[in-house]
Amino acid sequence: MGTVVSLRGASLEAAAAVRAVFAGYDHRYSLYDPASVLSRVASGALRLADAPAEVRDTYALALEWRDRTGGAFTPHRPDGIVDLSGVVKALAIRDAGALLDGEGSDWLITAGGDVLARGRLWSAEPAAEPEPWSVGIVDPSRRDTIVGIVRLDGDRRAVATSGTAERGEHIWRRAAPTFVQATVIADDIVTADVLATAVVAGDADDLRRLTAEGSVDVVAFAADGQVWATPGAESVLRPELAAER
């Protein structure tokens, strides 16, 4: 998947199980591995209709998100190749989280710009109270600067960030670049990851539409330097940034 997966609060056995989850998804969906199912579909060696049911279900999920985002998110590359990386990483994190739930009540997993957490962070100091897991949001124009802190202390325990600062222009945009980075806070990691991609791929109208129901919180950085934040996300920004909105 071209990224690093990190765990907190997991035993060595749980970490090995999480590694197996990610390896399984990579084996099925990687377009860098010519032996993967999706690479065989891309090359024409295998029809998508003849692919394993799990792969077809993942494609159907991606199409559902395409419809829900009005096309801002899509599983089809500009060259027509089916690329499911927009949902696969989040699905792997979701399944890994299910494994970690069986391991304990306090853990955190990160994969690239995506984070899923459960419970709280316990200090090494015996008398210290546990604190919510915290996720920093960096300034896309200054990667050494934290502009906000997301505290995962409620139902929304998933955070995903999509943008161009780390990997350059790798997102298929359907309009002129409006946003260079978007962080989405949601109840589940698939929703957070897909919508973060959709915001960066779309425009201001897409952002308004995707956040109209208030089911997610979003911090987005526009190409012109403006910072956008939904009402529920304003509290995570540094005070001076929130005031400048």
PDB file of C-alpha atoms in Angstrom:
ATOM      1  CA  MET A   1       0.000   0.000   0.000  1.00  0.00           C
ATOM      2  CA  GLY A   2       3.042   2.240  -0.046  1.00  0.00           C
ATOM      3  CA  THR A   3       2.774   3.275   3.585  1.00  0.00           C
ATOM      4  CA  VAL A   4       3.703   2.325   7.142  1.00  0.00           C
ATOM      5  CA  VAL A   5       1.291   0.749   9.631  1.00  0.00           C
ATOM      6  CA  SER A   6       1.839   1.488  13.329  1.00  0.00           C
ATOM      7  CA  LEU A   7       0.169   0.053  16.429  1.00  0.00           C
ATOM      8  CA  ARG A   8      -0.159   1.124  20.043  1.00  0.00           C
ATOM      9  CA  GLY A   9      -1.573  -1.097  22.762  1.00  0.00           C
ATOM     10  CA  ALA A  10      -1.194  -4.390  20.875  1.00  0.00           C
ATOM     11  CA  SER A  11       0.617  -7.585  21.804  1.00  0.00           C
ATOM     12  CA  LEU A  12       3.109  -9.211  19.443  1.00  0.00           C
ATOM     13  CA  GLU A  13       0.484 -11.821  18.555  1.00  0.00           C
ATOM     14  CA  ALA A  14      -2.088  -9.136  17.729  1.00  0.00           C
ATOM     15  CA  ALA A  15       0.475  -7.221  15.682  1.00  0.00           C
ATOM     16  CA  ALA A  16       1.186 -10.358  13.655  1.00  0.00           C
ATOM     17  CA  ALA A  17      -2.541 -10.813  13.017  1.00  0.00           C
ATOM     18  CA  VAL A  18      -2.840  -7.181  11.897  1.00  0.00           C
ATOM     19  CA  ARG A  19       0.120  -7.663   9.557  1.00  0.00           C
ATOM     20  CA  ALA A  20      -1.667 -10.653   8.018  1.00  0.00           C
ATOM     21  CA  VAL A  21      -4.809  -8.566   7.448  1.00  0.00           C
ATOM     22  CA  PHE A  22      -2.893  -5.905   5.538  1.00  0.00           C
ATOM     23  CA  ALA A  23      -0.898  -8.501   3.600  1.00  0.00           C
ATOM     24  CA  GLY A  24      -4.128 -10.156   2.527  1.00  0.00           C
ATOM     25  CA  TYR A  25      -5.604  -6.928   1.202  1.00  0.00           C
ATOM     26  CA  ASP A  26      -2.350  -6.079  -0.536  1.00  0.00           C
ATOM     27  CA  HIS A  27      -2.253  -9.505  -2.176  1.00  0.00           C
ATOM     28  CA  ARG A  28      -5.762  -9.047  -3.583  1.00  0.00           C
ATOM     29  CA  TYR A  29      -5.779  -5.390  -4.569  1.00  0.00           C
ATOM     30  CA  SER A  30      -2.239  -4.143  -5.211  1.00  0.00           C
ATOM     31  CA  LEU A  31      -1.721  -2.811  -8.718  1.00  0.00           C
ATOM     32  CA  TYR A  32       2.044  -3.041  -8.134  1.00  0.00           C
ATOM     33  CA  ASP A  33       1.905  -6.827  -7.754  1.00  0.00           C
ATOM     34  CA  PRO A  34       1.244  -8.407 -11.165  1.00  0.00           C
ATOM     35  CA  ALA A  35      -0.051 -11.546  -9.442  1.00  0.00           C
ATOM     36  CA  SER A  36      -2.774  -9.769  -7.465  1.00  0.00           C
ATOM     37  CA  VAL A  37      -6.401 -10.241  -8.406  1.00  0.00           C
ATOM     38  CA  LEU A  38      -6.851  -6.579  -9.335  1.00  0.00           C
ATOM     39  CA  SER A  39      -3.662  -6.511 -11.426  1.00  0.00           C
ATOM     40  CA  ARG A  40      -4.976  -9.465 -13.381  1.00  0.00           C
ATOM     41  CA  VAL A  41      -8.232  -7.594 -13.921  1.00  0.00           C
ATOM     42  CA  ALA A  42      -6.300  -4.518 -15.055  1.00  0.00           C
ATOM     43  CA  SER A  43      -4.229  -6.551 -17.524  1.00  0.00           C
ATOM     44  CA  GLY A  44      -7.295  -8.262 -18.960  1.00  0.00           C
ATOM     45  CA  ALA A  45      -6.214 -11.709 -17.748  1.00  0.00           C
ATOM     46  CA  LEU A  46      -9.270 -11.888 -15.476  1.00  0.00           C
ATOM     47  CA  ARG A  47     -12.722 -10.436 -15.919  1.00  0.00           C
ATOM     48  CA  LEU A  48     -13.977  -8.455 -12.936  1.00  0.00           C
ATOM     49  CA  ALA A  49     -17.183 -10.494 -13.111  1.00  0.00           C
ATOM     50  CA  ASP A  50     -15.084 -13.637 -12.560  1.00  0.00           C
ATOM     51  CA  ALA A  51     -13.069 -12.212  -9.651  1.00  0.00           C
ATOM     52  CA  PRO A  52     -13.652 -13.547  -6.125  1.00  0.00           C
ATOM     53  CA  ALA A  53     -16.848 -12.337  -4.468  1.00  0.00           C
ATOM     54  CA  GLU A  54     -14.879 -10.290  -1.927  1.00  0.00           C
ATOM     55  CA  VAL A  55     -13.241  -8.275  -4.706  1.00  0.00           C
ATOM     56  CA  ARG A  56     -16.551  -7.722  -6.474  1.00  0.00           C
ATOM     57  CA  ASP A  57     -18.124  -6.618  -3.185  1.00  0.00           C
ATOM     58  CA  THR A  58     -15.306  -4.122  -2.632  1.00  0.00           C
ATOM     59  CA  TYR A  59     -15.853  -2.740  -6.132  1.00  0.00           C
ATOM     60  CA  ALA A  60     -19.581  -2.445  -5.406  1.00  0.00           C
ATOM     61  CA  LEU A  61     -18.775  -0.554  -2.196  1.00  0.00           C
ATOM     62  CA  ALA A  62     -16.554   1.851  -4.128  1.00  0.00           C
ATOM     63  CA  LEU A  63     -19.336   2.432  -6.658  1.00  0.00           C
ATOM     64  CA  GLU A  64     -21.747   3.133  -3.800  1.00  0.00           C
ATOM     65  CA  TRP A  65     -19.376   5.784  -2.460  1.00  0.00           C
ATOM     66  CA  ARG A  66     -19.017   7.234  -5.953  1.00  0.00           C
ATOM     67  CA  ASP A  67     -22.785   7.720  -6.023  1.00  0.00           C
ATOM     68  CA  ARG A  68     -22.927   9.078  -2.464  1.00  0.00           C
ATOM     69  CA  THR A  69     -20.237  11.659  -3.203  1.00  0.00           C
ATOM     70  CA  GLY A  70     -21.713  12.717  -6.515  1.00  0.00           C
ATOM     71  CA  GLY A  71     -18.691  11.366  -8.338  1.00  0.00           C
ATOM     72  CA  ALA A  72     -16.068  13.233  -6.314  1.00  0.00           C
ATOM     73  CA  PHE A  73     -14.780   9.817  -5.233  1.00  0.00           C
ATOM     74  CA  THR A  74     -14.352   7.183  -7.920  1.00  0.00           C
ATOM     75  CA  PRO A  75     -12.718   3.743  -8.263  1.00  0.00           C
ATOM     76  CA  HIS A  76     -11.889   4.402 -11.912  1.00  0.00           C
ATOM     77  CA  ARG A  77      -8.582   5.963 -12.871  1.00  0.00           C
ATOM     78  CA  PRO A  78      -8.497   8.448 -15.740  1.00  0.00           C
ATOM     79  CA  ASP A  79      -7.124   5.650 -17.941  1.00  0.00           C
ATOM     80  CA  GLY A  80     -10.135   3.463 -17.099  1.00  0.00           C
ATOM     81  CA  ILE A  81      -8.275   1.042 -14.812  1.00  0.00           C
ATOM     82  CA  VAL A  82     -10.252  -0.082 -11.758  1.00  0.00           C
ATOM     83  CA  ASP A  83      -8.246   1.048  -8.716  1.00  0.00           C
ATOM     84  CA  LEU A  84      -9.742   0.243  -5.305  1.00  0.00           C
ATOM     85  CA  SER A  85      -6.981   1.790  -3.191  1.00  0.00           C
ATOM     86  CA  GLY A  86      -9.419   4.521  -2.145  1.00  0.00           C
ATOM     87  CA  VAL A  87     -11.331   2.036   0.022  1.00  0.00           C
ATOM     88  CA  VAL A  88      -8.928  -0.890   0.507  1.00  0.00           C
ATOM     89  CA  LYS A  89      -6.637   0.727   3.085  1.00  0.00           C
ATOM     90  CA  ALA A  90      -9.607   1.795   5.181  1.00  0.00           C
ATOM     91  CA  LEU A  91     -11.149  -1.678   4.951  1.00  0.00           C
ATOM     92  CA  ALA A  92      -7.869  -3.199   6.118  1.00  0.00           C
ATOM     93  CA  ILE A  93      -7.767  -0.778   9.064  1.00  0.00           C
ATOM     94  CA  ARG A  94     -11.397  -1.612   9.861  1.00  0.00           C
ATOM     95  CA  ASP A  95     -10.716  -5.338   9.908  1.00  0.00           C
ATOM     96  CA  ALA A  96      -7.528  -4.859  11.908  1.00  0.00           C
ATOM     97  CA  GLY A  97      -9.529  -2.817  14.405  1.00  0.00           C
ATOM     98  CA  ALA A  98     -11.985  -5.683  14.802  1.00  0.00           C
ATOM     99  CA  LEU A  99      -9.074  -7.951  15.676  1.00  0.00           C
ATOM    100  CA  LEU A 100      -7.684  -5.452  18.167  1.00  0.00           C
ATOM    101  CA  ASP A 101     -11.103  -5.135  19.803  1.00  0.00           C
ATOM    102  CA  GLY A 102     -10.738  -8.769  20.766  1.00  0.00           C
ATOM    103  CA  GLU A 103      -7.311  -8.043  22.191  1.00  0.00           C
ATOM    104  CA  GLY A 104      -8.202  -5.199  24.544  1.00  0.00           C
ATOM    105  CA  SER A 105     -10.099  -1.965  25.077  1.00  0.00           C
ATOM    106  CA  ASP A 106      -7.278   0.570  24.544  1.00  0.00           C
ATOM    107  CA  TRP A 107      -5.430   0.627  21.236  1.00  0.00           C
ATOM    108  CA  LEU A 108      -4.573   2.819  18.248  1.00  0.00           C
ATOM    109  CA  ILE A 109      -3.680   1.926  14.672  1.00  0.00           C
ATOM    110  CA  THR A 110      -2.330   4.302  12.028  1.00  0.00           C
ATOM    111  CA  ALA A 111      -1.750   3.664   8.331  1.00  0.00           C
ATOM    112  CA  GLY A 112      -0.506   6.604   6.316  1.00  0.00           C
ATOM    113  CA  GLY A 113      -2.836   9.477   7.062  1.00  0.00           C
ATOM    114  CA  ASP A 114      -5.553   7.284   8.604  1.00  0.00           C
ATOM    115  CA  VAL A 115      -6.081   6.646  12.308  1.00  0.00           C
ATOM    116  CA  LEU A 116      -8.500   4.382  14.179  1.00  0.00           C
ATOM    117  CA  ALA A 117      -8.591   4.230  17.964  1.00  0.00           C
ATOM    118  CA  ARG A 118     -10.404   2.586  20.834  1.00  0.00           C
ATOM    119  CA  GLY A 119     -10.419   3.529  24.494  1.00  0.00           C
ATOM    120  CA  ARG A 120      -7.784   5.820  25.935  1.00  0.00           C
ATOM    121  CA  LEU A 121      -4.030   6.359  26.245  1.00  0.00           C
ATOM    122  CA  TRP A 122      -2.634   5.210  29.584  1.00  0.00           C
ATOM    123  CA  SER A 123       0.355   7.017  31.010  1.00  0.00           C
ATOM    124  CA  ALA A 124       3.442   5.219  32.299  1.00  0.00           C
ATOM    125  CA  GLU A 125       2.933   7.101  35.552  1.00  0.00           C
ATOM    126  CA  PRO A 126       0.805   4.901  37.857  1.00  0.00           C
ATOM    127  CA  ALA A 127      -1.094   7.826  39.395  1.00  0.00           C
ATOM    128  CA  ALA A 128      -1.851   9.558  36.079  1.00  0.00           C
ATOM    129  CA  GLU A 129      -5.339   9.444  34.621  1.00  0.00           C
ATOM    130  CA  PRO A 130      -5.733   8.036  31.099  1.00  0.00           C
ATOM    131  CA  GLU A 131      -6.239  10.588  28.352  1.00  0.00           C
ATOM    132  CA  PRO A 132      -8.004  10.473  24.984  1.00  0.00           C
ATOM    133  CA  TRP A 133      -5.904   9.429  22.035  1.00  0.00           C
ATOM    134  CA  SER A 134      -4.765  12.579  20.219  1.00  0.00           C
ATOM    135  CA  VAL A 135      -4.093  13.060  16.507  1.00  0.00           C
ATOM    136  CA  GLY A 136      -2.267  16.110  15.194  1.00  0.00           C
ATOM    137  CA  ILE A 137      -3.212  17.951  12.005  1.00  0.00           C
ATOM    138  CA  VAL A 138      -0.217  19.413  10.215  1.00  0.00           C
ATOM    139  CA  ASP A 139      -0.087  22.506   8.056  1.00  0.00           C
ATOM    140  CA  PRO A 140       0.263  21.252   4.454  1.00  0.00           C
ATOM    141  CA  SER A 141       2.525  24.181   3.600  1.00  0.00           C
ATOM    142  CA  ARG A 142       4.720  23.718   6.706  1.00  0.00           C
ATOM    143  CA  ARG A 143       5.004  20.024   7.556  1.00  0.00           C
ATOM    144  CA  ASP A 144       6.719  20.725  10.874  1.00  0.00           C
ATOM    145  CA  THR A 145       3.787  22.803  12.174  1.00  0.00           C
ATOM    146  CA  ILE A 146       0.779  21.368  14.024  1.00  0.00           C
ATOM    147  CA  VAL A 147      -2.338  23.449  13.412  1.00  0.00           C
ATOM    148  CA  GLY A 148      -4.833  21.373  15.366  1.00  0.00           C
ATOM    149  CA  ILE A 149      -5.313  18.420  17.698  1.00  0.00           C
ATOM    150  CA  VAL A 150      -8.144  15.903  17.345  1.00  0.00           C
ATOM    151  CA  ARG A 151      -9.020  14.149  20.603  1.00  0.00           C
ATOM    152  CA  LEU A 152     -10.742  10.831  20.026  1.00  0.00           C
ATOM    153  CA  ASP A 153     -12.896  10.721  23.122  1.00  0.00           C
ATOM    154  CA  GLY A 154     -16.394  10.141  21.739  1.00  0.00           C
ATOM    155  CA  ASP A 155     -18.174   8.002  19.181  1.00  0.00           C
ATOM    156  CA  ARG A 156     -16.063   9.482  16.424  1.00  0.00           C
ATOM    157  CA  ARG A 157     -12.889   7.476  16.751  1.00  0.00           C
ATOM    158  CA  ALA A 158     -11.633   7.555  13.153  1.00  0.00           C
ATOM    159  CA  VAL A 159      -9.534  10.263  11.498  1.00  0.00           C
ATOM    160  CA  ALA A 160      -8.341  10.323   7.893  1.00  0.00           C
ATOM    161  CA  THR A 161      -6.245  12.940   6.120  1.00  0.00           C
ATOM    162  CA  SER A 162      -5.863  13.162   2.371  1.00  0.00           C
ATOM    163  CA  GLY A 163      -3.749  15.661   0.488  1.00  0.00           C
ATOM    164  CA  THR A 164      -0.836  16.411  -1.774  1.00  0.00           C
ATOM    165  CA  ALA A 165       1.864  17.507   0.677  1.00  0.00           C
ATOM    166  CA  GLU A 166       3.337  14.045   1.324  1.00  0.00           C
ATOM    167  CA  ARG A 167       2.929  12.251  -2.012  1.00  0.00           C
ATOM    168  CA  GLY A 168       2.302  15.071  -4.475  1.00  0.00           C
ATOM    169  CA  GLU A 169      -0.624  15.056  -6.902  1.00  0.00           C
ATOM    170  CA  HIS A 170      -1.869  11.473  -6.645  1.00  0.00           C
ATOM    171  CA  ILE A 171      -5.603  12.172  -6.283  1.00  0.00           C
ATOM    172  CA  TRP A 172      -7.809  12.118  -9.382  1.00  0.00           C
ATOM    173  CA  ARG A 173      -9.470  15.498  -9.369  1.00  0.00           C
ATOM    174  CA  ARG A 174     -12.628  16.212 -11.300  1.00  0.00           C
ATOM    175  CA  ALA A 175     -12.177  19.996 -11.035  1.00  0.00           C
ATOM    176  CA  ALA A 176      -9.416  22.572 -10.746  1.00  0.00           C
ATOM    177  CA  PRO A 177      -7.636  22.121  -7.392  1.00  0.00           C
ATOM    178  CA  THR A 178      -9.647  23.776  -4.622  1.00  0.00           C
ATOM    179  CA  PHE A 179      -8.263  21.942  -1.601  1.00  0.00           C
ATOM    180  CA  VAL A 180      -4.747  20.651  -0.947  1.00  0.00           C
ATOM    181  CA  GLN A 181      -5.565  18.759   2.254  1.00  0.00           C
ATOM    182  CA  ALA A 182      -8.635  17.527   4.118  1.00  0.00           C
ATOM    183  CA  THR A 183      -8.950  15.851   7.506  1.00  0.00           C
ATOM    184  CA  VAL A 184     -12.208  14.045   8.255  1.00  0.00           C
ATOM    185  CA  ILE A 185     -13.315  12.883  11.713  1.00  0.00           C
ATOM    186  CA  ALA A 186     -15.988  10.188  11.605  1.00  0.00           C
ATOM    187  CA  ASP A 187     -17.512   7.226  13.413  1.00  0.00           C
ATOM    188  CA  ASP A 188     -15.816   4.748  11.079  1.00  0.00           C
ATOM    189  CA  ILE A 189     -12.587   4.746   9.129  1.00  0.00           C
ATOM    190  CA  VAL A 190     -14.081   3.926   5.723  1.00  0.00           C
ATOM    191  CA  THR A 191     -16.317   7.008   5.830  1.00  0.00           C
ATOM    192  CA  ALA A 192     -13.440   9.180   7.045  1.00  0.00           C
ATOM    193  CA  ASP A 193     -11.023   7.964   4.380  1.00  0.00           C
ATOM    194  CA  VAL A 194     -13.409   8.145   1.431  1.00  0.00           C
ATOM    195  CA  LEU A 195     -14.714  11.589   2.302  1.00  0.00           C
ATOM    196  CA  ALA A 196     -11.207  12.977   2.864  1.00  0.00           C
ATOM    197  CA  THR A 197     -10.360  11.898  -0.677  1.00  0.00           C
ATOM    198  CA  ALA A 198     -13.653  13.224  -2.047  1.00  0.00           C
ATOM    199  CA  VAL A 199     -13.123  16.672  -0.518  1.00  0.00           C
ATOM    200  CA  VAL A 200      -9.651  17.025  -2.038  1.00  0.00           C
ATOM    201  CA  ALA A 201     -10.870  15.679  -5.380  1.00  0.00           C
ATOM    202  CA  GLY A 202     -13.862  18.030  -5.445  1.00  0.00           C
ATOM    203  CA  ASP A 203     -14.580  21.669  -4.778  1.00  0.00           C
ATOM    204  CA  ALA A 204     -16.228  23.924  -2.195  1.00  0.00           C
ATOM    205  CA  ASP A 205     -19.712  22.845  -3.267  1.00  0.00           C
ATOM    206  CA  ASP A 206     -18.738  19.216  -2.721  1.00  0.00           C
ATOM    207  CA  LEU A 207     -17.446  20.040   0.753  1.00  0.00           C
ATOM    208  CA  ARG A 208     -20.696  21.777   1.693  1.00  0.00           C
ATOM    209  CA  ARG A 209     -22.812  18.935   0.354  1.00  0.00           C
ATOM    210  CA  LEU A 210     -20.773  16.159   1.949  1.00  0.00           C
ATOM    211  CA  THR A 211     -20.890  17.823   5.369  1.00  0.00           C
ATOM    212  CA  ALA A 212     -24.475  19.125   5.249  1.00  0.00           C
ATOM    213  CA  GLU A 213     -25.859  16.343   7.463  1.00  0.00           C
ATOM    214  CA  GLY A 214     -23.316  16.961  10.217  1.00  0.00           C
ATOM    215  CA  SER A 215     -22.378  13.273  10.367  1.00  0.00           C
ATOM    216  CA  VAL A 216     -18.657  14.077  10.008  1.00  0.00           C
ATOM    217  CA  ASP A 217     -16.317  16.876  11.049  1.00  0.00           C
ATOM    218  CA  VAL A 218     -13.889  18.295   8.488  1.00  0.00           C
ATOM    219  CA  VAL A 219     -10.852  20.583   8.458  1.00  0.00           C
ATOM    220  CA  ALA A 220      -9.809  21.470   4.904  1.00  0.00           C
ATOM    221  CA  PHE A 221      -6.982  23.623   3.587  1.00  0.00           C
ATOM    222  CA  ALA A 222      -7.710  25.465   0.356  1.00  0.00           C
ATOM    223  CA  ALA A 223      -5.167  26.074  -2.375  1.00  0.00           C
ATOM    224  CA  ASP A 224      -5.416  29.817  -1.652  1.00  0.00           C
ATOM    225  CA  GLY A 225      -4.423  29.279   1.993  1.00  0.00           C
ATOM    226  CA  GLN A 226      -7.896  29.566   3.510  1.00  0.00           C
ATOM    227  CA  VAL A 227      -8.772  27.070   6.240  1.00  0.00           C
ATOM    228  CA  TRP A 228     -12.274  25.602   6.220  1.00  0.00           C
ATOM    229  CA  ALA A 229     -13.769  23.851   9.237  1.00  0.00           C
ATOM    230  CA  THR A 230     -17.199  22.475  10.012  1.00  0.00           C
ATOM    231  CA  PRO A 231     -18.692  23.698  13.320  1.00  0.00           C
ATOM    232  CA  GLY A 232     -17.783  20.480  15.104  1.00  0.00           C
ATOM    233  CA  ALA A 233     -14.169  20.707  13.941  1.00  0.00           C
ATOM    234  CA  GLU A 234     -13.466  24.331  14.842  1.00  0.00           C
ATOM    235  CA  SER A 235     -12.488  23.346  18.371  1.00  0.00           C
ATOM    236  CA  VAL A 236      -9.569  21.236  17.117  1.00  0.00           C
ATOM    237  CA  LEU A 237      -7.851  24.186  15.421  1.00  0.00           C
ATOM    238  CA  ARG A 238      -5.410  26.522  17.108  1.00  0.00           C
ATOM    239  CA  PRO A 239      -7.381  29.563  18.354  1.00  0.00           C
ATOM    240  CA  GLU A 240      -5.767  31.976  15.909  1.00  0.00           C
ATOM    241  CA  LEU A 241      -6.679  29.765  12.957  1.00  0.00           C
ATOM    242  CA  ALA A 242     -10.249  29.326  14.146  1.00  0.00           C
ATOM    243  CA  ALA A 243     -10.562  33.089  14.474  1.00  0.00           C
ATOM    244  CA  GLU A 244      -9.262  33.634  10.935  1.00  0.00           C
ATOM    245  CA  ARG A 245     -11.858  31.394   9.321  1.00  0.00           C
TER     246      ARG A 245
END
